[in-house]
mmCIF file of N, CA and C in Angstrom:
data_model
loop_
_atom_site.group_PDB
_atom_site.id
_atom_site.type_symbol
_atom_site.label_atom_id
_atom_site.label_comp_id
_atom_site.label_asym_id
_atom_site.label_seq_id
_atom_site.Cartn_x
_atom_site.Cartn_y
_atom_site.Cartn_z
ATOM 1 N N UNK R 1 0.854 -1.171 0.000
ATOM 2 C CA UNK R 1 0.000 0.000 0.000
ATOM 3 C C UNK R 1 0.901 1.236 0.000
ATOM 4 N N UNK R 2 0.566 2.157 -0.875
ATOM 5 C CA UNK R 2 1.288 3.427 -0.964
ATOM 6 C C UNK R 2 0.395 4.516 -0.373
ATOM 7 N N UNK R 3 0.986 5.464 0.322
ATOM 8 C CA UNK R 3 0.235 6.560 0.930
ATOM 9 C C UNK R 3 0.754 7.881 0.384
ATOM 10 N N UNK R 4 -0.178 8.758 0.033
ATOM 11 C CA UNK R 4 0.167 10.096 -0.458
ATOM 12 C C UNK R 4 -0.577 11.111 0.392
ATOM 13 N N UNK R 5 0.133 12.063 0.954
ATOM 14 C CA UNK R 5 -0.508 13.143 1.720
ATOM 15 C C UNK R 5 -1.138 14.110 0.730
ATOM 16 N N UNK R 6 -2.348 14.550 1.037
ATOM 17 C CA UNK R 6 -3.112 15.311 0.060
ATOM 18 C C UNK R 6 -3.489 16.709 0.533
ATOM 19 N N UNK R 7 -2.921 17.171 1.597
ATOM 20 C CA UNK R 7 -3.261 18.494 2.114
ATOM 21 C C UNK R 7 -4.450 18.432 3.045
ATOM 22 N N UNK R 8 -4.616 19.451 3.865
ATOM 23 C CA UNK R 8 -5.725 19.528 4.815
ATOM 24 C C UNK R 8 -5.730 18.372 5.808
ATOM 25 N N UNK R 9 -4.601 17.693 5.985
ATOM 26 C CA UNK R 9 -4.547 16.563 6.906
ATOM 27 C C UNK R 9 -5.156 15.285 6.349
ATOM 28 N N UNK R 10 -5.414 15.244 5.039
ATOM 29 C CA UNK R 10 -6.008 14.061 4.420
ATOM 30 C C UNK R 10 -4.952 13.264 3.664
ATOM 31 N N UNK R 11 -5.290 12.011 3.376
ATOM 32 C CA UNK R 11 -4.377 11.129 2.656
ATOM 33 C C UNK R 11 -5.123 10.371 1.571
ATOM 34 N N UNK R 12 -4.351 9.887 0.607
ATOM 35 C CA UNK R 12 -4.859 8.961 -0.405
ATOM 36 C C UNK R 12 -4.063 7.676 -0.233
ATOM 37 N N UNK R 13 -4.767 6.578 -0.043
ATOM 38 C CA UNK R 13 -4.143 5.258 0.093
ATOM 39 C C UNK R 13 -4.349 4.511 -1.215
ATOM 40 N N UNK R 14 -3.267 4.015 -1.795
ATOM 41 C CA UNK R 14 -3.331 3.257 -3.045
ATOM 42 C C UNK R 14 -3.130 1.775 -2.737
ATOM 43 N N UNK R 15 -4.092 0.945 -3.120
ATOM 44 C CA UNK R 15 -3.999 -0.497 -2.910
ATOM 45 C C UNK R 15 -4.091 -1.176 -4.266
ATOM 46 N N UNK R 16 -3.038 -1.916 -4.631
ATOM 47 C CA UNK R 16 -2.985 -2.552 -5.951
ATOM 48 C C UNK R 16 -2.687 -4.044 -5.891
ATOM 49 N N UNK R 17 -2.155 -4.533 -4.771
ATOM 50 C CA UNK R 17 -1.648 -5.894 -4.739
ATOM 51 C C UNK R 17 -2.655 -6.964 -4.344
ATOM 52 N N UNK R 18 -3.594 -6.652 -3.453
ATOM 53 C CA UNK R 18 -4.612 -7.631 -3.074
ATOM 54 C C UNK R 18 -5.843 -6.905 -2.550
ATOM 55 N N UNK R 19 -6.986 -7.562 -2.668
ATOM 56 C CA UNK R 19 -8.247 -6.958 -2.242
ATOM 57 C C UNK R 19 -8.215 -6.694 -0.733
ATOM 58 N N UNK R 20 -8.494 -5.457 -0.313
ATOM 59 C CA UNK R 20 -8.464 -5.137 1.113
ATOM 60 C C UNK R 20 -9.705 -5.669 1.833
ATOM 61 N N UNK R 21 -9.571 -5.855 3.125
ATOM 62 C CA UNK R 21 -10.717 -6.270 3.927
ATOM 63 C C UNK R 21 -11.599 -5.055 4.225
ATOM 64 N N UNK R 22 -12.839 -5.318 4.549
ATOM 65 C CA UNK R 22 -13.754 -4.256 4.948
ATOM 66 C C UNK R 22 -13.194 -3.521 6.161
ATOM 67 N N UNK R 23 -12.641 -4.261 7.098
ATOM 68 C CA UNK R 23 -12.100 -3.656 8.314
ATOM 69 C C UNK R 23 -10.965 -2.681 7.993
ATOM 70 N N UNK R 24 -10.082 -3.067 7.076
ATOM 71 C CA UNK R 24 -8.983 -2.175 6.694
ATOM 72 C C UNK R 24 -9.526 -0.910 6.037
ATOM 73 N N UNK R 25 -10.466 -1.053 5.114
ATOM 74 C CA UNK R 25 -11.034 0.117 4.443
ATOM 75 C C UNK R 25 -11.701 1.052 5.446
ATOM 76 N N UNK R 26 -12.470 0.489 6.380
ATOM 77 C CA UNK R 26 -13.134 1.318 7.396
ATOM 78 C C UNK R 26 -12.119 2.050 8.264
ATOM 79 N N UNK R 27 -11.016 1.386 8.570
ATOM 80 C CA UNK R 27 -9.957 2.024 9.373
ATOM 81 C C UNK R 27 -9.320 3.175 8.595
ATOM 82 N N UNK R 28 -9.045 2.950 7.310
ATOM 83 C CA UNK R 28 -8.371 3.975 6.510
ATOM 84 C C UNK R 28 -9.238 5.212 6.296
ATOM 85 N N UNK R 29 -10.553 5.036 6.090
ATOM 86 C CA UNK R 29 -11.436 6.193 5.871
ATOM 87 C C UNK R 29 -12.102 6.659 7.160
ATOM 88 N N UNK R 30 -11.823 5.959 8.263
ATOM 89 C CA UNK R 30 -12.341 6.321 9.586
ATOM 90 C C UNK R 30 -13.870 6.300 9.632
ATOM 91 N N UNK R 31 -14.471 5.204 9.143
ATOM 92 C CA UNK R 31 -15.926 5.071 9.200
ATOM 93 C C UNK R 31 -16.434 4.094 8.161
ATOM 94 N N UNK R 32 -17.742 4.115 7.970
ATOM 95 C CA UNK R 32 -18.352 3.261 6.958
ATOM 96 C C UNK R 32 -17.906 3.699 5.572
ATOM 97 N N UNK R 33 -17.792 2.732 4.673
ATOM 98 C CA UNK R 33 -17.260 3.051 3.346
ATOM 99 C C UNK R 33 -18.363 3.250 2.313
ATOM 100 N N UNK R 34 -18.004 3.990 1.283
ATOM 101 C CA UNK R 34 -18.858 4.190 0.107
ATOM 102 C C UNK R 34 -17.937 4.212 -1.109
ATOM 103 N N UNK R 35 -18.333 3.534 -2.182
ATOM 104 C CA UNK R 35 -17.562 3.604 -3.420
ATOM 105 C C UNK R 35 -18.055 4.840 -4.165
ATOM 106 N N UNK R 36 -17.210 5.863 -4.226
ATOM 107 C CA UNK R 36 -17.573 7.131 -4.863
ATOM 108 C C UNK R 36 -17.398 7.071 -6.371
ATOM 109 N N UNK R 37 -16.499 6.177 -6.835
ATOM 110 C CA UNK R 37 -16.216 6.099 -8.277
ATOM 111 C C UNK R 37 -15.720 4.700 -8.592
ATOM 112 N N UNK R 38 -16.188 4.152 -9.706
ATOM 113 C CA UNK R 38 -15.733 2.836 -10.170
ATOM 114 C C UNK R 38 -15.884 2.792 -11.681
ATOM 115 N N UNK R 39 -14.753 2.766 -12.391
ATOM 116 C CA UNK R 39 -14.807 2.689 -13.856
ATOM 117 C C UNK R 39 -14.404 1.310 -14.372
ATOM 118 N N UNK R 40 -14.344 0.335 -13.457
ATOM 119 C CA UNK R 40 -13.958 -1.005 -13.846
ATOM 120 C C UNK R 40 -12.464 -1.250 -13.696
ATOM 121 N N UNK R 41 -11.688 -0.183 -13.714
ATOM 122 C CA UNK R 41 -10.237 -0.312 -13.550
ATOM 123 C C UNK R 41 -9.750 0.319 -12.262
ATOM 124 N N UNK R 42 -10.488 1.295 -11.770
ATOM 125 C CA UNK R 42 -10.090 2.033 -10.583
ATOM 126 C C UNK R 42 -11.323 2.313 -9.736
ATOM 127 N N UNK R 43 -11.183 2.141 -8.441
ATOM 128 C CA UNK R 43 -12.269 2.443 -7.507
ATOM 129 C C UNK R 43 -11.772 3.479 -6.502
ATOM 130 N N UNK R 44 -12.622 4.436 -6.183
ATOM 131 C CA UNK R 44 -12.302 5.437 -5.169
ATOM 132 C C UNK R 44 -13.288 5.252 -4.027
ATOM 133 N N UNK R 45 -12.751 5.011 -2.841
ATOM 134 C CA UNK R 45 -13.571 4.691 -1.683
ATOM 135 C C UNK R 45 -13.405 5.776 -0.637
ATOM 136 N N UNK R 46 -14.540 6.235 -0.113
ATOM 137 C CA UNK R 46 -14.521 7.321 0.864
ATOM 138 C C UNK R 46 -15.348 6.951 2.092
ATOM 139 N N UNK R 47 -15.351 7.839 3.066
ATOM 140 C CA UNK R 47 -16.195 7.706 4.252
ATOM 141 C C UNK R 47 -17.611 8.097 3.843
ATOM 142 N N UNK R 48 -18.553 7.186 4.046
ATOM 143 C CA UNK R 48 -19.946 7.383 3.646
ATOM 144 C C UNK R 48 -20.565 8.646 4.258
ATOM 145 N N UNK R 49 -20.150 9.020 5.451
ATOM 146 C CA UNK R 49 -20.730 10.175 6.136
ATOM 147 C C UNK R 49 -19.728 11.324 6.268
ATOM 148 N N UNK R 50 -18.703 11.310 5.431
ATOM 149 C CA UNK R 50 -17.640 12.303 5.542
ATOM 150 C C UNK R 50 -18.105 13.745 5.473
ATOM 151 N N UNK R 51 -19.028 14.036 4.577
ATOM 152 C CA UNK R 51 -19.508 15.422 4.459
ATOM 153 C C UNK R 51 -20.367 15.796 5.662
ATOM 154 N N UNK R 52 -21.179 14.862 6.151
ATOM 155 C CA UNK R 52 -22.001 15.138 7.335
ATOM 156 C C UNK R 52 -21.128 15.348 8.566
ATOM 157 N N UNK R 53 -19.958 14.711 8.581
ATOM 158 C CA UNK R 53 -19.023 14.854 9.694
ATOM 159 C C UNK R 53 -18.080 16.047 9.496
ATOM 160 N N UNK R 54 -18.275 16.788 8.413
ATOM 161 C CA UNK R 54 -17.448 17.954 8.087
ATOM 162 C C UNK R 54 -15.962 17.610 7.991
ATOM 163 N N UNK R 55 -15.658 16.450 7.375
ATOM 164 C CA UNK R 55 -14.258 16.091 7.151
ATOM 165 C C UNK R 55 -13.655 17.064 6.146
ATOM 166 N N UNK R 56 -12.344 17.298 6.219
ATOM 167 C CA UNK R 56 -11.715 18.276 5.325
ATOM 168 C C UNK R 56 -11.662 17.805 3.871
ATOM 169 N N UNK R 57 -11.683 18.754 2.987
ATOM 170 C CA UNK R 57 -11.589 18.496 1.554
ATOM 171 C C UNK R 57 -10.290 17.763 1.238
ATOM 172 N N UNK R 58 -10.383 16.726 0.425
ATOM 173 C CA UNK R 58 -9.202 16.005 -0.048
ATOM 174 C C UNK R 58 -8.921 16.511 -1.461
ATOM 175 N N UNK R 59 -8.028 17.484 -1.564
ATOM 176 C CA UNK R 59 -7.730 18.131 -2.843
ATOM 177 C C UNK R 59 -7.213 17.149 -3.884
ATOM 178 N N UNK R 60 -6.271 16.311 -3.491
ATOM 179 C CA UNK R 60 -5.667 15.374 -4.436
ATOM 180 C C UNK R 60 -6.667 14.384 -4.998
ATOM 181 N N UNK R 61 -7.466 13.776 -4.128
ATOM 182 C CA UNK R 61 -8.451 12.791 -4.574
ATOM 183 C C UNK R 61 -9.537 13.440 -5.427
ATOM 184 N N UNK R 62 -9.949 14.649 -5.062
ATOM 185 C CA UNK R 62 -10.961 15.349 -5.856
ATOM 186 C C UNK R 62 -10.421 15.641 -7.254
ATOM 187 N N UNK R 63 -9.151 16.018 -7.364
ATOM 188 C CA UNK R 63 -8.541 16.289 -8.678
ATOM 189 C C UNK R 63 -8.480 15.015 -9.528
ATOM 190 N N UNK R 64 -8.139 13.898 -8.907
ATOM 191 C CA UNK R 64 -8.109 12.620 -9.635
ATOM 192 C C UNK R 64 -9.508 12.263 -10.125
ATOM 193 N N UNK R 65 -10.493 12.412 -9.258
ATOM 194 C CA UNK R 65 -11.890 12.115 -9.590
ATOM 195 C C UNK R 65 -12.368 12.987 -10.751
ATOM 196 N N UNK R 66 -12.045 14.280 -10.672
ATOM 197 C CA UNK R 66 -12.448 15.206 -11.731
ATOM 198 C C UNK R 66 -11.827 14.815 -13.072
ATOM 199 N N UNK R 67 -10.556 14.446 -13.074
ATOM 200 C CA UNK R 67 -9.875 14.037 -14.304
ATOM 201 C C UNK R 67 -10.526 12.783 -14.888
ATOM 202 N N UNK R 68 -10.865 11.830 -14.033
ATOM 203 C CA UNK R 68 -11.545 10.610 -14.504
ATOM 204 C C UNK R 68 -12.892 10.952 -15.144
ATOM 205 N N UNK R 69 -13.636 11.861 -14.532
ATOM 206 C CA UNK R 69 -14.942 12.235 -15.078
ATOM 207 C C UNK R 69 -14.804 13.035 -16.373
ATOM 208 N N UNK R 70 -13.764 13.837 -16.518
ATOM 209 C CA UNK R 70 -13.516 14.541 -17.779
ATOM 210 C C UNK R 70 -13.337 13.541 -18.915
ATOM 211 N N UNK R 71 -12.580 12.490 -18.639
ATOM 212 C CA UNK R 71 -12.381 11.450 -19.660
ATOM 213 C C UNK R 71 -13.674 10.698 -19.925
ATOM 214 N N UNK R 72 -14.422 10.387 -18.879
ATOM 215 C CA UNK R 72 -15.682 9.658 -19.026
ATOM 216 C C UNK R 72 -16.664 10.431 -19.902
ATOM 217 N N UNK R 73 -16.776 11.727 -19.646
ATOM 218 C CA UNK R 73 -17.702 12.566 -20.413
ATOM 219 C C UNK R 73 -17.097 13.081 -21.709
ATOM 220 N N UNK R 74 -15.835 12.727 -21.998
ATOM 221 C CA UNK R 74 -15.125 13.202 -23.195
ATOM 222 C C UNK R 74 -15.209 14.719 -23.319
ATOM 223 N N UNK R 75 -14.993 15.385 -22.190
ATOM 224 C CA UNK R 75 -15.116 16.835 -22.148
ATOM 225 C C UNK R 75 -13.975 17.408 -21.303
ATOM 226 N N UNK R 76 -12.919 17.921 -21.952
ATOM 227 C CA UNK R 76 -11.788 18.461 -21.187
ATOM 228 C C UNK R 76 -12.150 19.697 -20.357
ATOM 229 N N UNK R 77 -13.295 20.306 -20.619
ATOM 230 C CA UNK R 77 -13.723 21.482 -19.874
ATOM 231 C C UNK R 77 -14.699 21.130 -18.746
ATOM 232 N N UNK R 78 -14.915 19.818 -18.512
ATOM 233 C CA UNK R 78 -15.850 19.390 -17.461
ATOM 234 C C UNK R 78 -15.451 20.020 -16.137
ATOM 235 N N UNK R 79 -16.416 20.589 -15.436
ATOM 236 C CA UNK R 79 -16.178 21.206 -14.136
ATOM 237 C C UNK R 79 -16.830 20.345 -13.062
ATOM 238 N N UNK R 80 -16.032 19.957 -12.092
ATOM 239 C CA UNK R 80 -16.495 19.088 -11.017
ATOM 240 C C UNK R 80 -17.597 19.757 -10.221
ATOM 241 N N UNK R 81 -18.652 19.007 -9.952
ATOM 242 C CA UNK R 81 -19.784 19.531 -9.204
ATOM 243 C C UNK R 81 -19.832 18.982 -7.787
ATOM 244 N N UNK R 82 -18.796 18.240 -7.399
ATOM 245 C CA UNK R 82 -18.779 17.612 -6.087
ATOM 246 C C UNK R 82 -17.335 17.544 -5.592
ATOM 247 N N UNK R 83 -17.161 17.134 -4.363
ATOM 248 C CA UNK R 83 -15.831 17.007 -3.773
ATOM 249 C C UNK R 83 -15.738 15.698 -3.009
ATOM 250 N N UNK R 84 -14.507 15.271 -2.766
ATOM 251 C CA UNK R 84 -14.251 14.140 -1.878
ATOM 252 C C UNK R 84 -13.612 14.698 -0.613
ATOM 253 N N UNK R 85 -14.033 14.168 0.530
ATOM 254 C CA UNK R 85 -13.521 14.653 1.811
ATOM 255 C C UNK R 85 -12.904 13.508 2.602
ATOM 256 N N UNK R 86 -12.026 13.873 3.522
ATOM 257 C CA UNK R 86 -11.389 12.879 4.378
ATOM 258 C C UNK R 86 -10.391 12.026 3.615
ATOM 259 N N UNK R 87 -9.981 10.940 4.225
ATOM 260 C CA UNK R 87 -9.052 10.015 3.582
ATOM 261 C C UNK R 87 -9.772 9.230 2.502
ATOM 262 N N UNK R 88 -9.085 8.974 1.408
ATOM 263 C CA UNK R 88 -9.641 8.253 0.269
ATOM 264 C C UNK R 88 -8.753 7.054 -0.028
ATOM 265 N N UNK R 89 -9.385 5.927 -0.380
ATOM 266 C CA UNK R 89 -8.652 4.730 -0.782
ATOM 267 C C UNK R 89 -8.889 4.537 -2.266
ATOM 268 N N UNK R 90 -7.813 4.367 -3.025
ATOM 269 C CA UNK R 90 -7.902 4.093 -4.456
ATOM 270 C C UNK R 90 -7.444 2.655 -4.672
ATOM 271 N N UNK R 91 -8.367 1.829 -5.163
ATOM 272 C CA UNK R 91 -8.075 0.419 -5.410
ATOM 273 C C UNK R 91 -8.001 0.176 -6.915
ATOM 274 N N UNK R 92 -6.978 -0.560 -7.322
ATOM 275 C CA UNK R 92 -6.838 -0.918 -8.740
ATOM 276 C C UNK R 92 -6.123 -2.261 -8.830
ATOM 277 N N UNK R 93 -6.066 -2.813 -10.033
ATOM 278 C CA UNK R 93 -5.405 -4.109 -10.224
ATOM 279 C C UNK R 93 -6.027 -5.179 -9.358
ATOM 280 N N UNK R 94 -5.191 -5.927 -8.667
ATOM 281 C CA UNK R 94 -5.670 -6.987 -7.779
ATOM 282 C C UNK R 94 -6.296 -6.434 -6.494
ATOM 283 N N UNK R 95 -6.183 -5.133 -6.278
ATOM 284 C CA UNK R 95 -6.717 -4.505 -5.081
ATOM 285 C C UNK R 95 -8.175 -4.088 -5.191
ATOM 286 N N UNK R 96 -8.779 -4.247 -6.367
ATOM 287 C CA UNK R 96 -10.168 -3.828 -6.552
ATOM 288 C C UNK R 96 -11.120 -4.718 -5.742
ATOM 289 N N UNK R 97 -12.198 -4.097 -5.288
ATOM 290 C CA UNK R 97 -13.252 -4.855 -4.593
ATOM 291 C C UNK R 97 -14.094 -5.600 -5.609
ATOM 292 N N UNK R 98 -14.533 -6.768 -5.244
ATOM 293 C CA UNK R 98 -15.377 -7.560 -6.157
ATOM 294 C C UNK R 98 -16.821 -7.484 -5.767
#
């Protein structure tokens, strides 16, 4: 697992080698999990109640999410209408949830 600090006291955890347990994901996002994004190759997992708990904005994860949606919509001018807060887990490869 690789960890990247994302500002505002938040982190992005990258898991690529094996599927994480529910307990690990809950520990990393500090609560119940929600899959915020899944394109079949990459999943972004956040705290389900992060906004209600007023967790800080995760700038890095929000930028990654926005870039993915720009590609999805085939629109380089796409403007993000939402944000990701708190710690985010990015699962890919063998680390994706089934």
